[in-house]
């Protein structure tokens, strides 16, 4: 079963793999090392405790295997969605499912009505993920394609029509 869950201290090794060379190619950074992965997880745990909570950094798991990270940034103009997956699981619909689930968290529990996302112009697969989740392209800025999703299009993203349907759910251990 697919789940979004809070990261845990033991996830640093998996996070290091997620931020591997192929996955970070369009992020303008290098692969993540072990120390950086530990700091990343510690930062995610600290952000989960802050009130008001402005960052949800959730692990995307399939059958308890941490495949990626999906984020909801509330500290920016409007809510922003981002995601990254291990390269060995690309093309299976997991990123789309993760985006659908983080949007569901945002519109449901958090009452958000508008979301934004961007991707590097050369990363066309990421654009397909966003459009499958109901996002609409809004332009190009500084080499990034920009997208928006408003509550009017929310029913597209939350209809449970993702590649893995209703078997996916969001698990939050530290509700905000």
Coordinates of C-alpha atoms in Angstrom, one line a residue:
X1 CA 0.0 0.0 0.0
X2 CA 1.2 3.5 -0.8
X3 CA 1.4 5.9 2.2
X4 CA 2.7 9.4 3.0
X5 CA 4.2 9.4 6.5
X6 CA 6.4 11.6 8.7
X7 CA 10.0 10.9 8.2
X8 CA 11.8 9.1 11.1
X9 CA 15.4 9.1 12.3
X10 CA 16.0 5.7 10.7
X11 CA 15.2 7.1 7.3
X12 CA 18.5 8.9 6.6
X13 CA 20.0 6.0 4.6
X14 CA 16.9 5.8 2.4
X15 CA 16.8 9.6 2.0
X16 CA 20.5 9.5 0.8
X17 CA 19.5 7.0 -1.9
X18 CA 16.5 9.1 -2.9
X19 CA 18.7 12.1 -3.4
X20 CA 21.1 10.1 -5.6
X21 CA 22.9 11.3 -8.8
X22 CA 20.0 10.6 -11.3
X23 CA 17.3 12.1 -9.1
X24 CA 19.1 15.4 -8.4
X25 CA 20.1 16.0 -12.1
X26 CA 17.6 18.9 -12.5
X27 CA 17.8 20.3 -9.0
X28 CA 21.1 22.2 -9.4
X29 CA 22.8 20.3 -6.6
X30 CA 24.8 17.2 -6.2
X31 CA 23.8 13.9 -4.6
X32 CA 23.2 13.8 -0.9
X33 CA 25.8 12.3 1.4
X34 CA 25.1 10.5 4.7
X35 CA 25.7 13.5 7.0
X36 CA 23.5 15.7 4.8
X37 CA 20.7 13.0 4.8
X38 CA 20.8 12.8 8.6
X39 CA 20.6 16.6 8.8
X40 CA 17.7 16.6 6.3
X41 CA 15.7 14.1 8.4
X42 CA 16.4 16.0 11.6
X43 CA 15.2 19.2 9.9
X44 CA 12.0 17.5 8.7
X45 CA 11.4 16.3 12.3
X46 CA 12.0 19.7 13.7
X47 CA 9.7 21.3 11.1
X48 CA 6.9 18.8 12.1
X49 CA 7.1 20.2 15.6
X50 CA 6.9 23.9 14.8
X51 CA 3.6 25.7 15.3
X52 CA 2.4 26.9 13.1
X53 CA 3.7 24.2 10.9
X54 CA 4.9 25.7 7.6
X55 CA 6.6 22.6 6.0
X56 CA 5.3 19.1 5.7
X57 CA 8.2 16.8 4.5
X58 CA 6.6 13.4 4.2
X59 CA 8.1 10.1 3.1
X60 CA 6.4 8.3 0.2
X61 CA 6.4 4.6 1.0
X62 CA 5.2 1.5 -0.8
X63 CA 4.9 -1.6 1.4
X64 CA 7.1 0.2 4.0
X65 CA 9.8 0.9 1.5
X66 CA 10.7 4.6 1.4
X67 CA 10.8 5.5 -2.3
X68 CA 10.6 9.3 -2.2
X69 CA 9.8 12.5 -0.4
X70 CA 6.8 14.8 -1.0
X71 CA 6.7 18.3 0.5
X72 CA 4.1 20.9 1.1
X73 CA 5.7 24.3 1.7
X74 CA 3.4 26.8 3.5
X75 CA 6.0 29.4 4.1
X76 CA 5.9 30.7 0.5
X77 CA 3.4 32.8 -1.4
X78 CA 0.7 30.2 -1.6
X79 CA 1.3 26.6 -0.9
X80 CA 4.0 24.9 -2.9
X81 CA 4.3 21.2 -3.7
X82 CA 7.6 19.4 -4.4
X83 CA 8.6 15.8 -4.7
X84 CA 11.6 13.5 -5.5
X85 CA 11.8 9.8 -6.0
X86 CA 14.6 7.2 -6.2
X87 CA 15.5 6.7 -9.8
X88 CA 14.8 3.0 -9.8
X89 CA 11.1 3.5 -9.2
X90 CA 10.4 6.2 -11.8
X91 CA 7.6 5.7 -14.3
X92 CA 5.3 3.7 -12.0
X93 CA 2.9 6.5 -11.0
X94 CA 4.3 7.0 -7.5
X95 CA 5.2 10.6 -7.9
X96 CA 1.7 11.4 -9.2
X97 CA 0.2 9.5 -6.3
X98 CA 2.4 11.4 -3.9
X99 CA 1.3 14.7 -5.3
X100 CA -2.4 13.7 -5.2
X101 CA -2.0 12.8 -1.5
X102 CA -0.2 15.9 -0.4
X103 CA -2.8 18.0 -2.2
X104 CA -5.5 16.0 -0.4
X105 CA -3.8 16.8 2.9
X106 CA -3.6 20.5 2.0
X107 CA -7.2 20.8 0.8
X108 CA -8.7 18.6 3.5
X109 CA -7.1 19.0 6.9
X110 CA -5.4 22.3 6.1
X111 CA -8.2 24.0 4.1
X112 CA -5.9 25.3 1.4
X113 CA -7.4 26.4 -2.0
X114 CA -4.3 27.0 -4.2
X115 CA -1.1 25.2 -4.9
X116 CA 2.0 26.0 -6.9
X117 CA 4.8 23.9 -8.3
X118 CA 7.7 24.2 -10.6
X119 CA 10.1 22.0 -12.5
X120 CA 13.2 22.4 -14.6
X121 CA 12.2 23.0 -18.2
X122 CA 14.2 20.0 -19.4
X123 CA 12.5 17.6 -16.9
X124 CA 9.4 16.8 -19.0
X125 CA 8.5 13.8 -16.9
X126 CA 8.0 16.0 -13.8
X127 CA 5.6 18.2 -15.9
X128 CA 3.6 15.1 -16.8
X129 CA 3.3 14.2 -13.0
X130 CA 1.9 17.6 -12.2
X131 CA -0.6 17.7 -15.1
X132 CA -1.8 14.2 -14.2
X133 CA -2.4 15.5 -10.7
X134 CA -4.5 18.4 -12.1
X135 CA -2.0 21.2 -12.1
X136 CA -2.1 23.6 -15.1
X137 CA 1.0 25.2 -16.6
X138 CA 1.1 28.9 -16.0
X139 CA 4.4 30.0 -17.6
X140 CA 8.2 29.8 -17.5
X141 CA 10.4 31.8 -15.1
X142 CA 14.2 31.5 -14.8
X143 CA 14.3 28.2 -16.6
X144 CA 11.5 26.7 -14.5
X145 CA 8.1 25.8 -15.8
X146 CA 5.4 27.0 -13.3
X147 CA 2.1 25.4 -12.5
X148 CA -0.9 26.1 -10.4
X149 CA -3.8 24.1 -9.0
X150 CA -6.8 25.9 -7.5
X151 CA -9.8 24.5 -5.6
X152 CA -11.8 24.7 -8.8
X153 CA -9.6 22.0 -10.3
X154 CA -9.2 20.1 -7.0
X155 CA -11.8 17.5 -7.9
X156 CA -9.5 16.3 -10.7
X157 CA -6.7 15.8 -8.3
X158 CA -8.7 14.2 -5.5
X159 CA -11.0 11.9 -7.5
X160 CA -8.9 8.8 -6.5
X161 CA -8.2 8.1 -10.2
X162 CA -4.4 8.0 -9.7
X163 CA -2.5 4.9 -10.9
X164 CA -2.9 3.3 -7.5
X165 CA -6.5 4.4 -6.6
X166 CA -7.9 4.4 -3.2
X167 CA -5.3 2.1 -1.7
X168 CA -3.1 5.2 -1.0
X169 CA -3.5 7.2 2.2
X170 CA -1.8 9.9 4.2
X171 CA -0.4 9.0 7.6
X172 CA 0.5 11.8 9.9
X173 CA 1.9 11.1 13.3
X174 CA 2.2 14.7 14.3
X175 CA -0.9 16.5 13.3
X176 CA -0.6 20.3 13.0

